[in-house]
PDB file of C-alpha atoms in Angstrom:
ATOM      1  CA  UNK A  28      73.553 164.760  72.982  1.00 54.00           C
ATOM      2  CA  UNK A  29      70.192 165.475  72.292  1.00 72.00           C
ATOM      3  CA  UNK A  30      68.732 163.928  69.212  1.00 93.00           C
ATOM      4  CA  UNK A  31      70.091 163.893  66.442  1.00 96.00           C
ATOM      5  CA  UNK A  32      73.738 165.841  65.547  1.00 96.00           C
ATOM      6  CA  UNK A  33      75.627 165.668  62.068  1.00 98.00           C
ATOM      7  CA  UNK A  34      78.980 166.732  61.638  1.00 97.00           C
ATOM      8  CA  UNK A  35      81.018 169.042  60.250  1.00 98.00           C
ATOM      9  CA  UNK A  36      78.354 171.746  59.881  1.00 97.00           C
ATOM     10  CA  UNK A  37      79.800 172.937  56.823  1.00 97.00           C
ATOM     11  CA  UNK A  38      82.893 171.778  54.254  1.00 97.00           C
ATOM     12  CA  UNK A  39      84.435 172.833  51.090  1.00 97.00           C
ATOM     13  CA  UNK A  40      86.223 170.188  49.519  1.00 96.00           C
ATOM     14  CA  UNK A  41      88.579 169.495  46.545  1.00 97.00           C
ATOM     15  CA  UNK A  42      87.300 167.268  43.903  1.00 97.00           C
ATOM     16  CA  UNK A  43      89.169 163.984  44.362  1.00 97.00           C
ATOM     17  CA  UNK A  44      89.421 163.921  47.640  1.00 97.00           C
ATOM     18  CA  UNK A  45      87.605 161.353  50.354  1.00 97.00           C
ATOM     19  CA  UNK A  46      84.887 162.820  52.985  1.00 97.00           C
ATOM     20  CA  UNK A  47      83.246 161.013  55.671  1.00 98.00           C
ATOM     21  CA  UNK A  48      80.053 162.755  56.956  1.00 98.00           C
ATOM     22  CA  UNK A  49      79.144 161.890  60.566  1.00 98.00           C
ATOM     23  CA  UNK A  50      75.356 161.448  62.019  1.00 98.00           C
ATOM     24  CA  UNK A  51      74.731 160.223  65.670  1.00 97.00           C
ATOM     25  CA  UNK A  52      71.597 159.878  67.283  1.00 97.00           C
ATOM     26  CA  UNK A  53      70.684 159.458  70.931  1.00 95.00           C
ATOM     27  CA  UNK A  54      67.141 157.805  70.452  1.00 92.00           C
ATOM     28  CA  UNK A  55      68.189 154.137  69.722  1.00 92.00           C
ATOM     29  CA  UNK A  56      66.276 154.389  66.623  1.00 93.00           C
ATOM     30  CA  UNK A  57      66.332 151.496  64.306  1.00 93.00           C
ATOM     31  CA  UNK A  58      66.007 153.209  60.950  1.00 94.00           C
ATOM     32  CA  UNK A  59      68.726 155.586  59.673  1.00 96.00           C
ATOM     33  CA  UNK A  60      68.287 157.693  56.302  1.00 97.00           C
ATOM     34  CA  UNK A  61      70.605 160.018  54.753  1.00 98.00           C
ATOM     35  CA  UNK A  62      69.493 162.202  52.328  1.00 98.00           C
ATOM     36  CA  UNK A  63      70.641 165.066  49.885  1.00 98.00           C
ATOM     37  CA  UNK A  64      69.033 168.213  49.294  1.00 96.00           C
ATOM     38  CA  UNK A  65      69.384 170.287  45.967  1.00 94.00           C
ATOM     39  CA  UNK A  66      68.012 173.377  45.294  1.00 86.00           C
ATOM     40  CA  UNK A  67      63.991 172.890  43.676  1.00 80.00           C
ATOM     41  CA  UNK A  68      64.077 169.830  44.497  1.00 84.00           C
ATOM     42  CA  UNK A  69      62.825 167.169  47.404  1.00 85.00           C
ATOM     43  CA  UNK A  70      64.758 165.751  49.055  1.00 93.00           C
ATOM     44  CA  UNK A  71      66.695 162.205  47.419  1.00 95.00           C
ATOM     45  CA  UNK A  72      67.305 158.824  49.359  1.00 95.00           C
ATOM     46  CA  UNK A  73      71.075 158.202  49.593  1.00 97.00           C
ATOM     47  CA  UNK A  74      71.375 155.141  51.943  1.00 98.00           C
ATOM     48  CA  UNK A  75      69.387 154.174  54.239  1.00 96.00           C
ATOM     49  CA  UNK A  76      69.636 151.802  57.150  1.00 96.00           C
ATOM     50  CA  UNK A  77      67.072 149.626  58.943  1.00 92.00           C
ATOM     51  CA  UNK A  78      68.553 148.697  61.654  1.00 93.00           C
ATOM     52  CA  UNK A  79      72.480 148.111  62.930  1.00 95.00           C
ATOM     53  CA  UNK A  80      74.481 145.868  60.307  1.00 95.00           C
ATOM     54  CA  UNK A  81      71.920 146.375  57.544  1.00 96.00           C
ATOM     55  CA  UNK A  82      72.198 149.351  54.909  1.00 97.00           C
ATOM     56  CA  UNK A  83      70.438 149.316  51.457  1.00 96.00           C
ATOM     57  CA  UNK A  84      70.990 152.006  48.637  1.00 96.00           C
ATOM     58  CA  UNK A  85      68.187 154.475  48.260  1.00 94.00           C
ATOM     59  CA  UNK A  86      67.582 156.764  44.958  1.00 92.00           C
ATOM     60  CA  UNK A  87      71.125 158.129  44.334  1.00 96.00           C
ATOM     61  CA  UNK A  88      73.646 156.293  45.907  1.00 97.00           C
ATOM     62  CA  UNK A  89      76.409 156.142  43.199  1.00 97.00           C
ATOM     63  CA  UNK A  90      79.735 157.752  45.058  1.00 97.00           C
ATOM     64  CA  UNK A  91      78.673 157.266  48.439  1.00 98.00           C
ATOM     65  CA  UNK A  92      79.379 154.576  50.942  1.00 98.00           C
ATOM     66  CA  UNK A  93      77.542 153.750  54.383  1.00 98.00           C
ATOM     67  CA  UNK A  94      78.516 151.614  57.120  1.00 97.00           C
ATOM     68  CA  UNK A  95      76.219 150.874  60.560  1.00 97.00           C
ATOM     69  CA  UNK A  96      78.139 149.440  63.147  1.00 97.00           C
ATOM     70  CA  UNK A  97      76.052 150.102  65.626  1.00 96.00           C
ATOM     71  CA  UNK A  98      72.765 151.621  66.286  1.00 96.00           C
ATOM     72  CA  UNK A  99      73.887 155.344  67.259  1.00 97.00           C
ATOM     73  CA  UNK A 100      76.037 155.912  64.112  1.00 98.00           C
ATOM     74  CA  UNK A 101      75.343 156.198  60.353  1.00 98.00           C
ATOM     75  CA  UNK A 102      78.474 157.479  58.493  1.00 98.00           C
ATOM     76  CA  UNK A 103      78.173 158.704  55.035  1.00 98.00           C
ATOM     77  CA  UNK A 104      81.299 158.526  52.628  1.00 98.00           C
ATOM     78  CA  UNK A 105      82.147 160.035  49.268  1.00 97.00           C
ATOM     79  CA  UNK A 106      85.259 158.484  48.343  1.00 95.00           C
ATOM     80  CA  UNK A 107      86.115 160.671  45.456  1.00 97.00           C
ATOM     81  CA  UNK A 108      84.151 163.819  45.678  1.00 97.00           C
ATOM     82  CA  UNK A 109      83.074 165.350  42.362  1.00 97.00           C
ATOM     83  CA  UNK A 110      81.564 168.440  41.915  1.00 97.00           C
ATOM     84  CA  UNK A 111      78.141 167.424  41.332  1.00 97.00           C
ATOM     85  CA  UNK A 112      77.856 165.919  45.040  1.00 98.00           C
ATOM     86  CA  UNK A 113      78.094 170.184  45.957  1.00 97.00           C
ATOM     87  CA  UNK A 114      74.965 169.918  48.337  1.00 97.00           C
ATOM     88  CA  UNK A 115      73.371 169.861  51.612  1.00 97.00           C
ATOM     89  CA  UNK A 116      73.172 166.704  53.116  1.00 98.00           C
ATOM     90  CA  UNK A 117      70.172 165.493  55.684  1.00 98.00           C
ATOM     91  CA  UNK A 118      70.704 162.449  58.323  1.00 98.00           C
ATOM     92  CA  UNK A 119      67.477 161.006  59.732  1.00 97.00           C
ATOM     93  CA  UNK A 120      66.542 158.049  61.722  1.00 96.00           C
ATOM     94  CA  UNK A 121      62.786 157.118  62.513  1.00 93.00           C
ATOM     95  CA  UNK A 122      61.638 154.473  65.585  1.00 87.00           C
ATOM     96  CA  UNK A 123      60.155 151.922  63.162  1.00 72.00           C
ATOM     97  CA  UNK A 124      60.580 151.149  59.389  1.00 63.00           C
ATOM     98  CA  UNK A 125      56.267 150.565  59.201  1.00 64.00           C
ATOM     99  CA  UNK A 126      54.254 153.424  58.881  1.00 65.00           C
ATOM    100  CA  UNK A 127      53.425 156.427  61.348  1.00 71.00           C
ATOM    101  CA  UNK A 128      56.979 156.890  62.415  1.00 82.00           C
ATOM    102  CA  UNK A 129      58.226 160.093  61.444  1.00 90.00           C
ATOM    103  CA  UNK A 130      61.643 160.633  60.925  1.00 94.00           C
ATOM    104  CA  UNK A 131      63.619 162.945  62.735  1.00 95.00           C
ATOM    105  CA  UNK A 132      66.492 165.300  61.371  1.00 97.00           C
ATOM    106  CA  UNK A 133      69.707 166.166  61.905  1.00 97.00           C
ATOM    107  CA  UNK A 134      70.993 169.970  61.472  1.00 97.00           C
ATOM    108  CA  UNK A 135      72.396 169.317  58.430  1.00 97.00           C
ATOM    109  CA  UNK A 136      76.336 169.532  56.765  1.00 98.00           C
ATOM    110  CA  UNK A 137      76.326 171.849  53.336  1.00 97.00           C
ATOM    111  CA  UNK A 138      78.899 170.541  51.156  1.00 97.00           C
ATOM    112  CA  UNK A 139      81.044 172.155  48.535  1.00 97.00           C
ATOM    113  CA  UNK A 140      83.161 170.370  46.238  1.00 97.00           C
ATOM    114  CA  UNK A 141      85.097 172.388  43.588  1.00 96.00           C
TER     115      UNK A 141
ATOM    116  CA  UNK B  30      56.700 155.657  38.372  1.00 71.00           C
ATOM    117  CA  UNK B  31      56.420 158.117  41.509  1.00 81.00           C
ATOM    118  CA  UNK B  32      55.551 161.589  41.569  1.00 89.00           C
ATOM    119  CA  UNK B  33      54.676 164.385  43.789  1.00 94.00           C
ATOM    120  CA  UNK B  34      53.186 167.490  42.709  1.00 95.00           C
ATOM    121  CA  UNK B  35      52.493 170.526  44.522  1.00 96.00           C
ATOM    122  CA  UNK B  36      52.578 174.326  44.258  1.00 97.00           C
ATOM    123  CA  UNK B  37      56.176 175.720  44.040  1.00 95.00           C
ATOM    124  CA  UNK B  38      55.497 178.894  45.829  1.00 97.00           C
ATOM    125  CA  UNK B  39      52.413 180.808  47.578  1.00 98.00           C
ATOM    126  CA  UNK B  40      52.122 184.119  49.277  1.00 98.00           C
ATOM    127  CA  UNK B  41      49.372 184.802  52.109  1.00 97.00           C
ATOM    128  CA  UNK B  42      48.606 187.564  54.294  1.00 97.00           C
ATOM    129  CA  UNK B  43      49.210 187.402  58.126  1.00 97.00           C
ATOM    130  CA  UNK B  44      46.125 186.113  60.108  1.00 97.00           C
ATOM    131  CA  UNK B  45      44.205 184.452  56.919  1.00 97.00           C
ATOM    132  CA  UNK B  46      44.062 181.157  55.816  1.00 98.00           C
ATOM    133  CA  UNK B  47      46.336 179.286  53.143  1.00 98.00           C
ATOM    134  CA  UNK B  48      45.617 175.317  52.004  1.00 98.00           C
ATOM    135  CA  UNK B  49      48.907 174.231  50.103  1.00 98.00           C
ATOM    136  CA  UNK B  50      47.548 170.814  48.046  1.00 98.00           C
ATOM    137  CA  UNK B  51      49.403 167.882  46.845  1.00 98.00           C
ATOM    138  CA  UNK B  52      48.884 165.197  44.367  1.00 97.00           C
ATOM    139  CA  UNK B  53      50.767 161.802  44.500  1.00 97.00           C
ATOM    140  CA  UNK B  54      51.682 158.148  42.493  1.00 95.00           C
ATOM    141  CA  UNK B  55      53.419 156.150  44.431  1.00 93.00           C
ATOM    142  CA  UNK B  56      54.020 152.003  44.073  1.00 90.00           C
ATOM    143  CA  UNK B  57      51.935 150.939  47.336  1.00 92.00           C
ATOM    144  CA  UNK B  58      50.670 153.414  50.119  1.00 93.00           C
ATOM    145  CA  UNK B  59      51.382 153.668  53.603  1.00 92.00           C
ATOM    146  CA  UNK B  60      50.489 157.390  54.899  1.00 94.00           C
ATOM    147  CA  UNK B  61      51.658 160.686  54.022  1.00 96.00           C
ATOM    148  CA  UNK B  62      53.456 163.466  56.053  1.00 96.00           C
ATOM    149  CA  UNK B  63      53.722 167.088  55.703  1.00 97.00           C
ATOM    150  CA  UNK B  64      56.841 168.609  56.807  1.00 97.00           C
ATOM    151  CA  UNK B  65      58.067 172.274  57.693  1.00 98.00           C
ATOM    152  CA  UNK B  66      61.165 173.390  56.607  1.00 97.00           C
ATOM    153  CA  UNK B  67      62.289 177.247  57.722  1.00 96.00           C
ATOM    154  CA  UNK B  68      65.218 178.000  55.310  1.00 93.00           C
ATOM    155  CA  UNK B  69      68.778 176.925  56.319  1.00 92.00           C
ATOM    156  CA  UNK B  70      67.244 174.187  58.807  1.00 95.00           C
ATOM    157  CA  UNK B  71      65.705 170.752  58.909  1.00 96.00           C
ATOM    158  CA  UNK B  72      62.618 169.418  57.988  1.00 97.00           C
ATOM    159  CA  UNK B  73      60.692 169.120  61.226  1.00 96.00           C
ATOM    160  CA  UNK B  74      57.244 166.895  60.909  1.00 95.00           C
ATOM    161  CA  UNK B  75      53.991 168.610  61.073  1.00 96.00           C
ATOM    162  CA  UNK B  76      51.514 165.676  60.527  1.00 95.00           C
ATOM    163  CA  UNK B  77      50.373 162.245  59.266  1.00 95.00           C
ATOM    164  CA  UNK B  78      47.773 161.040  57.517  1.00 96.00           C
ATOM    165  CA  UNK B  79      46.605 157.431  56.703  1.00 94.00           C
ATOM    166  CA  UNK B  80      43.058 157.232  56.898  1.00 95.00           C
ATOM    167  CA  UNK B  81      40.725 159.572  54.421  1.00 97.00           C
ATOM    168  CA  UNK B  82      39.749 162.393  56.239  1.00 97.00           C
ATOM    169  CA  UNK B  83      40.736 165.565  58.105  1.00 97.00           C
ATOM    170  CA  UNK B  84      43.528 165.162  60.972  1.00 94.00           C
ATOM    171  CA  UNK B  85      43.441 168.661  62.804  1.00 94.00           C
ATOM    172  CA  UNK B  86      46.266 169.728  65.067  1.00 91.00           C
ATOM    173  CA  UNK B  87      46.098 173.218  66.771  1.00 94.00           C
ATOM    174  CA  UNK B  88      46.452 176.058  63.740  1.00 96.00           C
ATOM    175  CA  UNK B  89      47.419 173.534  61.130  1.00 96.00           C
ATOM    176  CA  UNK B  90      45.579 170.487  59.514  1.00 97.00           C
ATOM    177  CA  UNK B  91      45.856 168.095  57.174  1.00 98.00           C
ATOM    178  CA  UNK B  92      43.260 165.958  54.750  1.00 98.00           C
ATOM    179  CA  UNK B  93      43.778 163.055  52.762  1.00 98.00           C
ATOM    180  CA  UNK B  94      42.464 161.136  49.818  1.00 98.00           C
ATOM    181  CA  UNK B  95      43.348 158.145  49.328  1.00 96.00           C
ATOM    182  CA  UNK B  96      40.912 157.158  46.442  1.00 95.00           C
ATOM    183  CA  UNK B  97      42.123 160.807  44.201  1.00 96.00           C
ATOM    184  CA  UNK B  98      45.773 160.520  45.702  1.00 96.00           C
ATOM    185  CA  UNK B  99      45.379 163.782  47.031  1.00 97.00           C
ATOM    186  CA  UNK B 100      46.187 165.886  50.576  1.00 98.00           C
ATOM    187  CA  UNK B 101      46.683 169.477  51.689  1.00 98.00           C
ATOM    188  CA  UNK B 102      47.451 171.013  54.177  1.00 98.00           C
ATOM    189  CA  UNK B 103      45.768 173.950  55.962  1.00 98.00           C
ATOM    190  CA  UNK B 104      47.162 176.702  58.002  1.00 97.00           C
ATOM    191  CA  UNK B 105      45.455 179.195  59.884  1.00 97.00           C
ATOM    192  CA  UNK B 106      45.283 182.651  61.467  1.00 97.00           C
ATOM    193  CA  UNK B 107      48.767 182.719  59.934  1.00 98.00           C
ATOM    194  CA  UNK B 108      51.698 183.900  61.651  1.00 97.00           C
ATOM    195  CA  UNK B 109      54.896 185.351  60.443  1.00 97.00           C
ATOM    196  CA  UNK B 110      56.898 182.775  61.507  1.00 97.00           C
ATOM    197  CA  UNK B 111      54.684 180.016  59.152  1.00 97.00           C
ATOM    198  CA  UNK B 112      56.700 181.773  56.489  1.00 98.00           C
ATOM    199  CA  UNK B 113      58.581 178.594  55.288  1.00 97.00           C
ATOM    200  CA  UNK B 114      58.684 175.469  52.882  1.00 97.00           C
ATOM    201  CA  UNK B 115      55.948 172.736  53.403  1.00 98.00           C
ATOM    202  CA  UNK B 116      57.315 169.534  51.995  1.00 97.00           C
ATOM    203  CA  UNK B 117      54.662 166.406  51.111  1.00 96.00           C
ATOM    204  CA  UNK B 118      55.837 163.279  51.460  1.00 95.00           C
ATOM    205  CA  UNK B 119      54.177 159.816  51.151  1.00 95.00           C
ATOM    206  CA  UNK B 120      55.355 156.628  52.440  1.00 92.00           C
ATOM    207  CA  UNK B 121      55.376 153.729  49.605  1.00 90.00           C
ATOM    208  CA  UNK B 122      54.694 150.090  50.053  1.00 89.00           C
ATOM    209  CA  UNK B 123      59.166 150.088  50.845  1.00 85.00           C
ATOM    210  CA  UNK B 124      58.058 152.223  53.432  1.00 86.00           C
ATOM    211  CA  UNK B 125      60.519 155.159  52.282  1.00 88.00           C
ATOM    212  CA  UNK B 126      59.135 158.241  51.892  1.00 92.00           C
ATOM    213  CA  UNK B 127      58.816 160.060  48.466  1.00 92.00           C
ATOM    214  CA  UNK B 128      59.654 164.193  48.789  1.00 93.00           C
ATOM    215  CA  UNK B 129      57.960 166.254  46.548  1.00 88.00           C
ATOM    216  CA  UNK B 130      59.982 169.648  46.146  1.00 92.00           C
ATOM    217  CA  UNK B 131      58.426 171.764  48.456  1.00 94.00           C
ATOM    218  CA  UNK B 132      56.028 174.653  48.522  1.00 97.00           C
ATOM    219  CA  UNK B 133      57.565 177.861  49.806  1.00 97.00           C
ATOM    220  CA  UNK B 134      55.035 179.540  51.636  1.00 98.00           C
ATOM    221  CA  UNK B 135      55.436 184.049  52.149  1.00 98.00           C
ATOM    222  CA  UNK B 136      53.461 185.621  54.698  1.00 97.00           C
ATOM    223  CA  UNK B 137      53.298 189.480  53.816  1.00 96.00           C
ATOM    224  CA  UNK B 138      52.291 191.522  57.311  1.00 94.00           C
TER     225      UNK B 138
END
């Protein structure tokens, strides 16, 4: 592994159902973000992670769960999926939580729930 | 509350010069970064700025304002392949960064 990888690269899902979205990084970052992307607009805070057995809820983090076990993973879960969570969805992780670190991304997993 | 604001879309001519600009509010400061996001990918970082002033970096630079809450970004002899979305985004006092949407840059040969 080099980096950063997310997986799967794409889904469609049926509303009700549970997902777990996968990031893994190979940097031994401390930080880990994830992040949803929505067409004309930024990019919104999920979860986020400072460092392994910490998480904290970002800007939009109703229906999804993290967990960080260790410092390589940062799951994301949507227990129920609805169709509103239909996007594409961005793991990062940064060296440092203080400034000057810039985060790195993962590929990416688009997401369709019907 | 915190807001970014910058141009939604901008069209350029290969080899010229293009400055996307962005205004910010954010609760505390600490930096701002310009991304580059081709469509379909991942942002990948372009630059950071904490200091007033110009940071230059090859084609592409970046200035910031601290005191007017202001940066762009400046791209030159522009290339096809700068045809993409430039995403500000500065780091409150949390240290998170706050996205704006994006400025989707077209370079026309």
């Amino acid at each position: 592994i080099a980096g950063i990888t997310q997986a799967p690269t794409s889904q469609i899902l049926a509303a009700g159902r549970r997902m777990t979205l996968r990031c893994t990084q190979d940097m031994r970052h401390n930080a880990m973000y994830w992040y949803r992307q929505d067409l004309g607009l930024g990019l919104r805070l999920i979860h986020y992670s400072n460092t392994a057995g910490t998480t904290g809820k970002g800007e939009v983090p109703d229906g999804y769960s993290v967990s960080r076990a260790n410092t390589d993973d940062f799951p994301l879960t949507l227990a129920s999926a609805v169709p509103s969570q239909t996007s594409v969805y961005f793991c990062a992780s940064s060296d440092k939580t203080s400034g000057g670190n810039e985060q790195f991304f993962g590929p990416g997993t688009r997401l369709t729930v019907l | 509350g915190q807001n970014i604001d910058q141009p939604t879309e901008m069209t350029a001519t290969e080899g010229a010069i293009v400055q996307i600009n962005c205004t910010y509010q954010t609760s505390g400061f600490n930096g701002l970064f310009w991304y580059q996001q081709h469509a379909g990918e991942a942002p990948t970082f372009l630059s950071y700025n904490v200091l007033d002033g110009l940071e230059e970096k090859g084609r592409f630079s970046s200035f910031l304002s601290r005191s007017k809450g202001y940066s762009y970004l400046l791209l030159k002899e522009l290339q096809m392949k700068d045809s993409a979305s430039y995403l500000c985004a500065p780091m409150d006092s949390n240290y998170q960064l706050i996205w704006g949407a994006g400025t989707k840059l077209i370079i026309k040969p």
